[in-house]
XYZ file of C-alpha atoms in Angstrom:
596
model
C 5.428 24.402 -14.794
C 6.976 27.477 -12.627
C 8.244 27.144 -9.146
C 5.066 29.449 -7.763
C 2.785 26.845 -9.308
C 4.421 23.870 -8.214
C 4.373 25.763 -4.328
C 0.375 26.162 -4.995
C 0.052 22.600 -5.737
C 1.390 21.001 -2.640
C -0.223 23.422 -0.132
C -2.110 22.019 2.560
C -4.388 23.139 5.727
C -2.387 21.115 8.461
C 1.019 23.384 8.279
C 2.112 26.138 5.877
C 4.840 28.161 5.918
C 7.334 30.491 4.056
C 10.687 29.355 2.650
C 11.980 31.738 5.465
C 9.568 30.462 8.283
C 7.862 33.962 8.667
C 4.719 32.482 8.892
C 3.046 29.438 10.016
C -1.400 28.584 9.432
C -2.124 25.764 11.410
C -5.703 23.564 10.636
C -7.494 22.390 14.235
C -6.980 19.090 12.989
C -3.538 18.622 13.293
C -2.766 20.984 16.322
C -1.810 18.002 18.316
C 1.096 16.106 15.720
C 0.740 12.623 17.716
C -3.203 12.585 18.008
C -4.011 13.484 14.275
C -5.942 10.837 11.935
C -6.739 12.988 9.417
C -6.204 11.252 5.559
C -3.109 11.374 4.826
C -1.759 11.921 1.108
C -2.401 8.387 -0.106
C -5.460 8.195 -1.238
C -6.359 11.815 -0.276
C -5.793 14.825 -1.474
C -2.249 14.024 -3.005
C -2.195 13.549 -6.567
C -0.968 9.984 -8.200
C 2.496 9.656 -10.457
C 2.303 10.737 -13.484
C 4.560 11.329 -16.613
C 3.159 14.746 -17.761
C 4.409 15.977 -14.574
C 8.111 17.173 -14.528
C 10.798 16.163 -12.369
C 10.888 18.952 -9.513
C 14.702 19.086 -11.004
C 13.921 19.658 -14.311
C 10.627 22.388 -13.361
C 13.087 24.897 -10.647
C 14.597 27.608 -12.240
C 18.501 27.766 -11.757
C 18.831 29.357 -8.280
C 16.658 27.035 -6.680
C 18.488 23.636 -8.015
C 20.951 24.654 -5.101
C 18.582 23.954 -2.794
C 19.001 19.936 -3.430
C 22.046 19.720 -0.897
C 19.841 20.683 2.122
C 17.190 18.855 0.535
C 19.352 15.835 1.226
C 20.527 17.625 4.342
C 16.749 17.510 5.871
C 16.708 21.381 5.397
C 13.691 21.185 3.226
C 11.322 21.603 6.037
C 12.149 24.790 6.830
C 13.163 25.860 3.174
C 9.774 24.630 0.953
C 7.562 23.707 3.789
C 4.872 25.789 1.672
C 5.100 22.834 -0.766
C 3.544 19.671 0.704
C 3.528 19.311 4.019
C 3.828 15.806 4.812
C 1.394 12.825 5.460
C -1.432 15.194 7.043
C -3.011 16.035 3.729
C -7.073 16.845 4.317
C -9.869 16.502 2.295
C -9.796 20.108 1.597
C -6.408 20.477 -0.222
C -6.845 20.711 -3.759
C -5.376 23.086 -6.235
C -6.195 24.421 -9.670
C -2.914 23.207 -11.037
C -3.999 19.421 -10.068
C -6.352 17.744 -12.339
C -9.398 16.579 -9.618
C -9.092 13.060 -11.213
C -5.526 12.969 -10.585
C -6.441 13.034 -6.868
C -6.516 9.491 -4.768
C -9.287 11.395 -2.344
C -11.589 13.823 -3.142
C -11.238 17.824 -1.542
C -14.678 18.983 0.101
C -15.529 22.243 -0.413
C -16.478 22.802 3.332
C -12.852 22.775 4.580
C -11.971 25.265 1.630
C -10.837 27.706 3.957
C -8.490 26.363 6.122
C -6.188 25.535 2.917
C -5.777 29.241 2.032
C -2.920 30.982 3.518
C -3.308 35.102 3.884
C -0.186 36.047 2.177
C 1.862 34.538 -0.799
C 5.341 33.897 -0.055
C 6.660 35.674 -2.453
C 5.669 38.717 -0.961
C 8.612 38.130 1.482
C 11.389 37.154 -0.839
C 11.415 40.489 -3.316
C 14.268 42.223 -1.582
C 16.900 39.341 -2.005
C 17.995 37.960 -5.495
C 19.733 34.933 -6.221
C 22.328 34.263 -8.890
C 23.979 31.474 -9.536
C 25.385 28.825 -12.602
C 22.971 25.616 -12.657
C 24.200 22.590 -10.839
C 22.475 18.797 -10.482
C 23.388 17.032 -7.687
C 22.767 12.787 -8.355
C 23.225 10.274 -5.917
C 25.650 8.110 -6.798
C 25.038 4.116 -7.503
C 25.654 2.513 -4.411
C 23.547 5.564 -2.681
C 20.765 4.258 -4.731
C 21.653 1.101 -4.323
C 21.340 1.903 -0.324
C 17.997 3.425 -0.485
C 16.448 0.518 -2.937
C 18.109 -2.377 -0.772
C 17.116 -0.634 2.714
C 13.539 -2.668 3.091
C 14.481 -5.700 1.139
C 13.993 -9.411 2.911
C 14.649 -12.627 1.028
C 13.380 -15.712 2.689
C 14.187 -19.874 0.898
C 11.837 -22.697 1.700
C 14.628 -24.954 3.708
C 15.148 -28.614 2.168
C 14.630 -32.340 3.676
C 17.049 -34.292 2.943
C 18.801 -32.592 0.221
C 15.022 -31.830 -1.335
C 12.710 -29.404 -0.965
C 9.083 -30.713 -0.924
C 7.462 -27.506 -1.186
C 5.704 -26.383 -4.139
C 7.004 -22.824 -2.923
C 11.388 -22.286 -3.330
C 10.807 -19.150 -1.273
C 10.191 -15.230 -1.704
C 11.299 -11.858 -2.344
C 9.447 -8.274 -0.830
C 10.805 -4.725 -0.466
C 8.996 -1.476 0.330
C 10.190 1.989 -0.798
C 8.454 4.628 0.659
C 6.656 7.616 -0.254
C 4.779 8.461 2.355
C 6.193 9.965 5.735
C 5.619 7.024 7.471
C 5.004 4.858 4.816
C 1.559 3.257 5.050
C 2.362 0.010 3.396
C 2.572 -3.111 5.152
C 3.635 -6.532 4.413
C 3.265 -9.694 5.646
C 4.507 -13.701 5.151
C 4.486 -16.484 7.576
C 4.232 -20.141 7.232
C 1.401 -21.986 8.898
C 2.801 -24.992 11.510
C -0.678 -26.453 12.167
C -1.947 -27.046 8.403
C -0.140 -26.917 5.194
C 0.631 -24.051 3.697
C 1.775 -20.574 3.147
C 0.600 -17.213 3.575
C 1.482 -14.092 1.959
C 0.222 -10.733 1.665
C 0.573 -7.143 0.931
C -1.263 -3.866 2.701
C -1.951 -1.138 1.372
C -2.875 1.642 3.986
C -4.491 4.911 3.823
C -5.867 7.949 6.325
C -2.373 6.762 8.094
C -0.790 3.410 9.050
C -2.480 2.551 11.721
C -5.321 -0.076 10.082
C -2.593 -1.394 7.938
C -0.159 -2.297 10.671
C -3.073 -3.777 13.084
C -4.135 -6.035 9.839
C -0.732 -7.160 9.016
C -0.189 -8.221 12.366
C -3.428 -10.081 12.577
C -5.273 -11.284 9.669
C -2.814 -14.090 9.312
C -4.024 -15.370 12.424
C -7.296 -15.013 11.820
C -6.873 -16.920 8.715
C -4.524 -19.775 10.564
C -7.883 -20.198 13.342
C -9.904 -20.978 10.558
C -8.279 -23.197 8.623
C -7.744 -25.535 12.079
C -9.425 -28.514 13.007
C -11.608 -29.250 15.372
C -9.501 -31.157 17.353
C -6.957 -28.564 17.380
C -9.172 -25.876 18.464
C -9.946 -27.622 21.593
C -6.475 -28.206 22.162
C -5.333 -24.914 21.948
C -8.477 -23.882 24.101
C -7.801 -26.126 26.710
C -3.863 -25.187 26.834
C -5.696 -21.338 27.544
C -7.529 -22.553 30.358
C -4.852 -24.822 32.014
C -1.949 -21.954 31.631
C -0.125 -24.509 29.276
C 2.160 -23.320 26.538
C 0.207 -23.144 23.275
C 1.076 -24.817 20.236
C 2.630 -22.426 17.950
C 0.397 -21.374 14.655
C 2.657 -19.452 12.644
C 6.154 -19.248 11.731
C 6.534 -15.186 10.513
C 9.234 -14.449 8.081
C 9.981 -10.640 8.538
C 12.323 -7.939 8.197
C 13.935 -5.977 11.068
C 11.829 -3.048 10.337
C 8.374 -4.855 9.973
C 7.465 -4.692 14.004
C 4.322 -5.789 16.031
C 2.568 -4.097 18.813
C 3.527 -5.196 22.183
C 1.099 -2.583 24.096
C -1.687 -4.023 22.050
C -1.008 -7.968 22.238
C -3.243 -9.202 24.498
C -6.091 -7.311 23.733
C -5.660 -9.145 19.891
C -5.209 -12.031 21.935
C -8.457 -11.845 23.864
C -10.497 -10.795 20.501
C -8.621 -14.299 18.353
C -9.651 -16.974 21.377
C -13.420 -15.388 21.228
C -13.266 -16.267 17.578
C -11.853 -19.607 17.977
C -14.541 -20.310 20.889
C -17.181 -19.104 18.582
C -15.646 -21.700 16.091
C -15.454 -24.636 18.495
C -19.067 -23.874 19.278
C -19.931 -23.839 16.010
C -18.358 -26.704 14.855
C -19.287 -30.320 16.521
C -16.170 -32.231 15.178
C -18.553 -34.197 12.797
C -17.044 -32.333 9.633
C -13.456 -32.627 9.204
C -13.227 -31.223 5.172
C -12.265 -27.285 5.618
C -13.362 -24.685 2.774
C -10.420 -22.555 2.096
C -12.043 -20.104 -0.080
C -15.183 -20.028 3.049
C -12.016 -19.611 5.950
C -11.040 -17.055 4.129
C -14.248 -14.941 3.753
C -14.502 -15.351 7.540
C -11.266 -14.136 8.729
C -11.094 -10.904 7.068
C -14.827 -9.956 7.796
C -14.569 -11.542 11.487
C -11.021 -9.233 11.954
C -12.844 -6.327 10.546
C -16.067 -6.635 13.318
C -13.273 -6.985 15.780
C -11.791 -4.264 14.723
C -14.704 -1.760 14.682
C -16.403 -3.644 17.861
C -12.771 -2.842 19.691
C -13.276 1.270 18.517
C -16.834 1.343 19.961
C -16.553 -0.426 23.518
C -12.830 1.209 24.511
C -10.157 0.623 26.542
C -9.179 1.459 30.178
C -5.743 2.154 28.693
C -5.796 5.466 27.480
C -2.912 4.611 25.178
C -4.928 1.415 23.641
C -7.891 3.312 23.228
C -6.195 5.880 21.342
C -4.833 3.124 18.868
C -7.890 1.143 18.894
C -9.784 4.299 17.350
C -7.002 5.475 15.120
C -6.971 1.504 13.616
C -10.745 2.078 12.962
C -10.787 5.327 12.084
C -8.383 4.941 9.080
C -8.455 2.325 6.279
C -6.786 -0.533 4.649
C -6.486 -2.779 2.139
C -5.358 -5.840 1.746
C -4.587 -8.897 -0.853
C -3.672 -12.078 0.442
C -1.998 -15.683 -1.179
C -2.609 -18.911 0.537
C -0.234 -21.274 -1.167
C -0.948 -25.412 -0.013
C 0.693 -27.382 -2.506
C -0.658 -26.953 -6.269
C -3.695 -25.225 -4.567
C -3.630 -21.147 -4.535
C -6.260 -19.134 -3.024
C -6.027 -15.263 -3.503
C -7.961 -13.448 -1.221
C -8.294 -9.516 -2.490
C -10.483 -6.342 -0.707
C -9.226 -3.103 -2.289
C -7.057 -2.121 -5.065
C -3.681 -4.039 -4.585
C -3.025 -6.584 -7.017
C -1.659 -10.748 -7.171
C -0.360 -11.779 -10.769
C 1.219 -15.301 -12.018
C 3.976 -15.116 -14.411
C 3.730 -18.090 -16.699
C 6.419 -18.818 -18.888
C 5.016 -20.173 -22.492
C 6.750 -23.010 -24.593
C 9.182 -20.350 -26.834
C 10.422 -19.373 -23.229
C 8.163 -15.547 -23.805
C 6.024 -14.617 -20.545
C 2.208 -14.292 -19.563
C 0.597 -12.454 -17.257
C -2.115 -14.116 -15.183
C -4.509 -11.707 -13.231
C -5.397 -13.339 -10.508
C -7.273 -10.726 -8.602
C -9.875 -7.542 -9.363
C -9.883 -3.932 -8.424
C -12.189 -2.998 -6.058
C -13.152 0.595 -8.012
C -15.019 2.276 -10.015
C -12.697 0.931 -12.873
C -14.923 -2.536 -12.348
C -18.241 -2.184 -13.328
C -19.018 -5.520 -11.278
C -18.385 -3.722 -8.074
C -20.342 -0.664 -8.875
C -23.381 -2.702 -9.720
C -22.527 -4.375 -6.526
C -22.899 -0.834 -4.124
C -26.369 0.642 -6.302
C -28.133 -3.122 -5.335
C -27.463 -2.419 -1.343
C -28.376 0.581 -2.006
C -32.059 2.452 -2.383
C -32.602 3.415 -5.629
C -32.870 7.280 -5.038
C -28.837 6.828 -3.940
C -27.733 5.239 -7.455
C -26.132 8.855 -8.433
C -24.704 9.807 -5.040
C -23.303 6.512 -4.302
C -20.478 6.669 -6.071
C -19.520 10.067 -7.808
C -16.608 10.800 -9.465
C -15.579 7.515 -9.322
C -15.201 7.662 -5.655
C -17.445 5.949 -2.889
C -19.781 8.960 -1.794
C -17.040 10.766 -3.494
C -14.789 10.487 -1.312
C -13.481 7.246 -1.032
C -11.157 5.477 -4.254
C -11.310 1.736 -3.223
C -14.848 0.160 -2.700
C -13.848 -2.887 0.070
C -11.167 -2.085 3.056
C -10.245 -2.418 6.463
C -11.679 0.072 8.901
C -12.807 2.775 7.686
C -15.577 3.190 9.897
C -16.877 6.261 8.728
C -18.072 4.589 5.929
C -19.769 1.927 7.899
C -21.396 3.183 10.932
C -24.435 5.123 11.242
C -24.010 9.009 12.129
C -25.677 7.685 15.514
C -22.835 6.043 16.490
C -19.970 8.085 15.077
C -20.787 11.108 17.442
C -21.321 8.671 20.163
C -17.828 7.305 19.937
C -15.933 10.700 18.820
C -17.704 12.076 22.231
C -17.215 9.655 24.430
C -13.171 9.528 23.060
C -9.782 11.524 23.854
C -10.419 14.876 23.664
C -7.691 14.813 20.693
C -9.941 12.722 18.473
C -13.101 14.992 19.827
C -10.869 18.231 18.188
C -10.341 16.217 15.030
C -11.965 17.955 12.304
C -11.535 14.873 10.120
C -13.279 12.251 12.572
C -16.074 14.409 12.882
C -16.224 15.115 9.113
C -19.653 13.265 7.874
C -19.703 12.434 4.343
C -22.360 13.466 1.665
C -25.073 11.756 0.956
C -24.938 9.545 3.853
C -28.436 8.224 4.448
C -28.047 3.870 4.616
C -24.589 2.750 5.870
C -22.539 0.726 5.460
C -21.311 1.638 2.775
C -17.644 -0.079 2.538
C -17.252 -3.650 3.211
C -14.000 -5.511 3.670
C -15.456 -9.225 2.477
C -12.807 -10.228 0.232
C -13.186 -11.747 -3.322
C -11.407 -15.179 -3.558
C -9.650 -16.639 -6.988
C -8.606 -20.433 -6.988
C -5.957 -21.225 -9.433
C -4.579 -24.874 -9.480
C -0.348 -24.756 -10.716
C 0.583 -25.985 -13.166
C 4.842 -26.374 -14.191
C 4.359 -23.135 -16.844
C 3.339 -21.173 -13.878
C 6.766 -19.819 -12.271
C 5.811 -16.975 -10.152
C 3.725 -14.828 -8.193
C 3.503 -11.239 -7.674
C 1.887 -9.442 -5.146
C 2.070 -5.297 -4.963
C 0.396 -2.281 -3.761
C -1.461 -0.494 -6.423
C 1.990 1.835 -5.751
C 3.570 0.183 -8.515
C 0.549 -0.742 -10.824
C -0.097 3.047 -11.137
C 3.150 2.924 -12.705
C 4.042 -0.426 -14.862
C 1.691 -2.702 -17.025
C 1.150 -5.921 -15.541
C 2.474 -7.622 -18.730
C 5.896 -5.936 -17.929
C 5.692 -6.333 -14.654
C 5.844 -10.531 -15.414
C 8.749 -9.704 -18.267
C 10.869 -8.342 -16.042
C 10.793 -10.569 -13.260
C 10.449 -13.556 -15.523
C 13.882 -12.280 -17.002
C 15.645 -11.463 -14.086
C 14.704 -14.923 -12.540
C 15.849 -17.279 -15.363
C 18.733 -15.312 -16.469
C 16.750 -14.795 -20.007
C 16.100 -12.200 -22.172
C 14.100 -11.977 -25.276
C 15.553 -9.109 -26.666
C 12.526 -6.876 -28.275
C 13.220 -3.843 -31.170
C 13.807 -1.285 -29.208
C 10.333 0.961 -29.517
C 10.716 4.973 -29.653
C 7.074 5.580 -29.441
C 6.530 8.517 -31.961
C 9.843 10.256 -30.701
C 12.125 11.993 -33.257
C 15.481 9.772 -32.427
C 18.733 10.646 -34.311
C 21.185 7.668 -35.411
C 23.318 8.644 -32.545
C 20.456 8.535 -30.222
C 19.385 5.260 -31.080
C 23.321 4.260 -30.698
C 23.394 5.062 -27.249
C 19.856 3.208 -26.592
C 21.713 -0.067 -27.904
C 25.194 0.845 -25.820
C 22.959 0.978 -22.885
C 20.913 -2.172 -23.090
C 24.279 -3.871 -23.419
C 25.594 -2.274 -20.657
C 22.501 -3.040 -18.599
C 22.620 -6.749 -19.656
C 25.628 -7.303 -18.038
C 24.628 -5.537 -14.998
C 21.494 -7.012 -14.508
C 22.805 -9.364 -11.321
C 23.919 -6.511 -9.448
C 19.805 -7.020 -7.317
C 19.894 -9.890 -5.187
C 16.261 -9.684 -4.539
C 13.723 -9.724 -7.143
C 11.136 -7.413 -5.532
C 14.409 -4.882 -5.629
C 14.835 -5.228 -9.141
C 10.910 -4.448 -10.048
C 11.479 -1.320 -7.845
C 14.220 -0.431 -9.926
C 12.560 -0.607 -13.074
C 9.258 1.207 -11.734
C 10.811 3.850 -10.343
C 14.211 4.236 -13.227
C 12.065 3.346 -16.324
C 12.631 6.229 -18.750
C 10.387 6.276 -21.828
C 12.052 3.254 -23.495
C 11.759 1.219 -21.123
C 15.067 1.276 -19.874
C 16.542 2.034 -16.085
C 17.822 5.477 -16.507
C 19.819 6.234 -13.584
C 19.556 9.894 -13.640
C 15.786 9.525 -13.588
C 16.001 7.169 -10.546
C 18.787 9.336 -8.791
C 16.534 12.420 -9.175
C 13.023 10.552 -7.916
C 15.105 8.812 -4.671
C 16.337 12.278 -3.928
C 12.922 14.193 -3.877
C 12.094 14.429 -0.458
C 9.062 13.355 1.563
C 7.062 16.778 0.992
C 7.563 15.987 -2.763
C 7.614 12.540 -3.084
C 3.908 11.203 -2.650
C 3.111 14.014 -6.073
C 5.187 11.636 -8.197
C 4.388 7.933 -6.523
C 2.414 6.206 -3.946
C 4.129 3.811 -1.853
C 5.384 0.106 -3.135
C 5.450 -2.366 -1.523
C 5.765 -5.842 -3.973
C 6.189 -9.715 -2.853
C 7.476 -12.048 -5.636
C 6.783 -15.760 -4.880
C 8.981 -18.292 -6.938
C 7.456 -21.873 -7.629
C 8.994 -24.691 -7.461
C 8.150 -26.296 -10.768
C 9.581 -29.953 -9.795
C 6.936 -30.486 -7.323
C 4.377 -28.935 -9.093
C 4.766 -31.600 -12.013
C 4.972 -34.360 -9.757
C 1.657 -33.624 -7.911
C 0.316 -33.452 -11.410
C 1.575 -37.108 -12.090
C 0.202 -38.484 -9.039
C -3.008 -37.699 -10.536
């Protein structure tokens, strides 16, 4: 693919210009940076990894490899700003070098025109030539090693007594970034009031906002309804009486996973309404509590909080703003609830939970223990034509995309996809003027005749333990776009117990010469005794889903060159990941099976 084509592909309507800044097209949407909420390249307008692509190395003529110092040097944004332009991506952007179902949202024809720049950039670069001798430029291993290990948090169940009477030893999660912010969120926190542990990943899209607000409250949510009676009260009367309240969760988090302190009390104010509502609608006379029902509840309560929040305001200009930028964009979310041998996963969206179970000749399983919310499951799209009239079964969902638009069929927020057109104006109106000037917020999608047409009810899987079953992985569909689930399990499985079934070493139809195949051996060696150099599981199945070179093997060149692509580049080759790996503790497990 030539450099001119690779420039076409990443153009977009929010900022444009030429490698030599001469000129600059600006879309209404984004005029003010801090106010925008247009989509950004997630799941819109931005296509998906893929391996026919090139590296951008491998496609740049000679001349332009030099470029990769101020790439690394943050000079890219003035250099190839005609590229991609960052995490504003519109509906609109689309390209005739990009496949349409390569996309993660669907371009509408009626923005068409604010994604074509007047001139080519070319036209300004004919009277200078560039010679030069080809150079690569590589980060070095403990560079990579610094970018893989920046997000990485490790967290060990603590032991009684010298023994540790949790059916959970503890967790791994990391994040690496594609996105400029990055739109995933993650969450863990154990729960002081009941048994148990929560964990969960967020996948976030048309920004970060909905994803941040969620991670920071669903767990709550979830906490409230898995309380007692009794408990509610207590905590409601220690409200009322200005007593200290009982503590719910215990959070385990990285530095760099933050909560809002501007918006804290008014969460606070919308959780005691939903505990009130729960004390009223509970007498005390039932004391059994449905996991799979508390569930259910707190993500659809949290998501009528958050779209009743958007539509009444704030005083606070500042929380207003956020309120309707959290409900404006979109989220999704899988969650584990781990009580003993009893695991819950509670899934809306596309982000995915799978059990490793490790068989009796010491090989590994993959569990699925959660469905895609798309147009991939044929459950769900029979789901969305029944609440539907029948005249909308062929606009519903077109090109596999809700009113084709939309990739994942169940989120967070969104509200554009669940309020009537009514209402929409009536907010955007009444809001900041910046939101009012937002081409995207006033954008109404096709076919839009019976909202709502996104719902964030989650679907629950049970799954009782057993010893066999040593791990859990949660991840954003960031790395599932990438690796099959039955290497995702192989991989961890290996790296956790220190074993590896070593497989022939599979070419795949390529033509590989004796000396070849050599090196393919030298290297799996070589990477067998390096294996321990990740301290954190989640690290390691970054490693492999981002260095993986067609055999299956980290190549560090390949991972050098996709760390190094920068952030207008990035989100063409990857989405975000964001992965939790839960290890079991296999002791307890068996003896709550011999209690029984």
């Amino acid at each position: 693919m030539s450099i001119s084509a690779l420039l076409s592909m990443g153009r977009c309507c929010c900022r444009c210009c030429c490698p030599r800044g001469l000129w600059m097209l600006s879309a209404p949407c984004c005029d003010d940076r801090r106010m925008c909420v247009c989509p950004g390249p997630r799941r819109i307008g931005i296509p998906v990894r893929s391996p026919s692509l090139p590296l951008f190395s491998d496609a740049m003529p000679a001349p332009t490899q030099l470029f990769f110092p101020l790439i690394r040097n943050c000079e890219l944004s003035r250099i190839y700003g005609t590229m991609c332009y960052c995490h504003h991506k519109h509906f609109c952007c689309s390209s005739p070098h990009v496949p349409q179902s390569r996309l993660r949202y669907a371009p509408h024809p009626a923005y068409a025109t604010l994604c074509r720049p007047k001139e080519h950039w070319w036209q300004y670069t004919q009277g200078r030539r560039y010679v030069s001798t080809p150079q690569k430029f590589y980060l070095t291993p403990p560079q990579v090693n610094s970018i893989l290990k920046a997000n990485e948090y490790s967290f060990k169940v603590p032991e009684f007594d010298g023994k540790n009477v949790s059916s959970v030893l503890g967790f791994d999660s990391n994040q690496l970034p594609a996105n400029a912010p990055i739109e995933d969120r993650r969450s863990a926190a154990t729960c002081l009031q009941t048994r148990g542990m929560l964990l969960g990943v967020f996948d976030g899209h048309a920004g970060c906002a909905c994803s941040q607000a969620v991670s920071e409250r669903l767990f709550y949510y979830i906490a409230v309804s898995l309380l007692p009676h009794e408990t509610l009260l207590e905590i409601e009367n220690a409200v009322e009486s200005g007593r200290a309240l009982l503590p719910i969760l215990q959070w385990h988090k990285h530095p760099n996973d933050y909560f809002s302190k501007e918006a804290s009390k008014l969460y606070f104010n919308s959780l005691r309404t939903y505990w009130q509502e729960l004390i009223d609608l509970n007498t005390g006379e039932s004391t059994d509590i449905d996991v799979k029902e508390a569930l259910i509840n707190a993500f659809k309560r949290l998501d009528n909080d958050i779209s009743l929040e958007a539509q009444v305001g704030d005083p606070n200009s500042f929380l207003n703003y956020l309120v309707l930028r959290v409900a404006f964009s979109g989220a999704t979310a899988c969650v584990a609830h781990v009580d003993g041998v009893n695991l819950h996963v509670a899934n809306t969206g596309d982000s995915r939970a799978m059990l490793g179970v490790q068989e009796e000749d010491g090989s590994w399983s993959a569990v699925t223990l959660s469905n895609d919310h798309n147009a991939q499951n044929q459950r769900e799209l029979e789901r969305l034509k029944l609440e539907h009239p029948k005249n909308e079964a062929k606009s519903v969902v077109k090109q596999d995309r809700l009113l084709g638009l939309l990739m994942p069929f169940r989120a967070f927020g969104d509200v554009k996809f669940k309020w009537s057109i009514d209402l929409q104006k009536r907010v955007i109106e009444s809001g900041p003027d910046q939101l009012n000037d937002n081409e995207y917020t006033k954008f109404i999608p096709p076919n839009y005749y019976t909202p709502p047409y996104l719902t964030a009810e989650p679907e629950v899987i049970y799954h009782r333990l057993r010893p066999q079953d040593k791990f859990l992985v949660l991840a954003t569909d960031g790395l599932w776009e990438t690796m099959h689930r039955q290497d995702v399990v192989r991989i961890v499985g290996e790296y956790l117990t220190g074993m590896h079934h070593q497989q022939p070493i599979a070419v795949g139809g390529y033509k590989v010469t004796l000396g070849q195949m050599h090196g393919l051996l030298t290297e799996r060696r070589a990477k067998m005794s390096s294996v321990f150099e990740d301290q954190n599981a989640a690290t390691h199945l970054i490693r492999h889903a981002v260095g993986n070179n067609e055999f299956g093997a980290v190549d560090h060149e390949r991972l050098s060159k996709m760390l190094s692509l920068p952030e207008e580049l990035a989100r063409m080759y990857r989405d975000d990941i964001t992965i939790i790996v839960v290890q079991f503790n296999s002791h307890v497990v068996g003896a709550y099976q011999n209690q029984e």
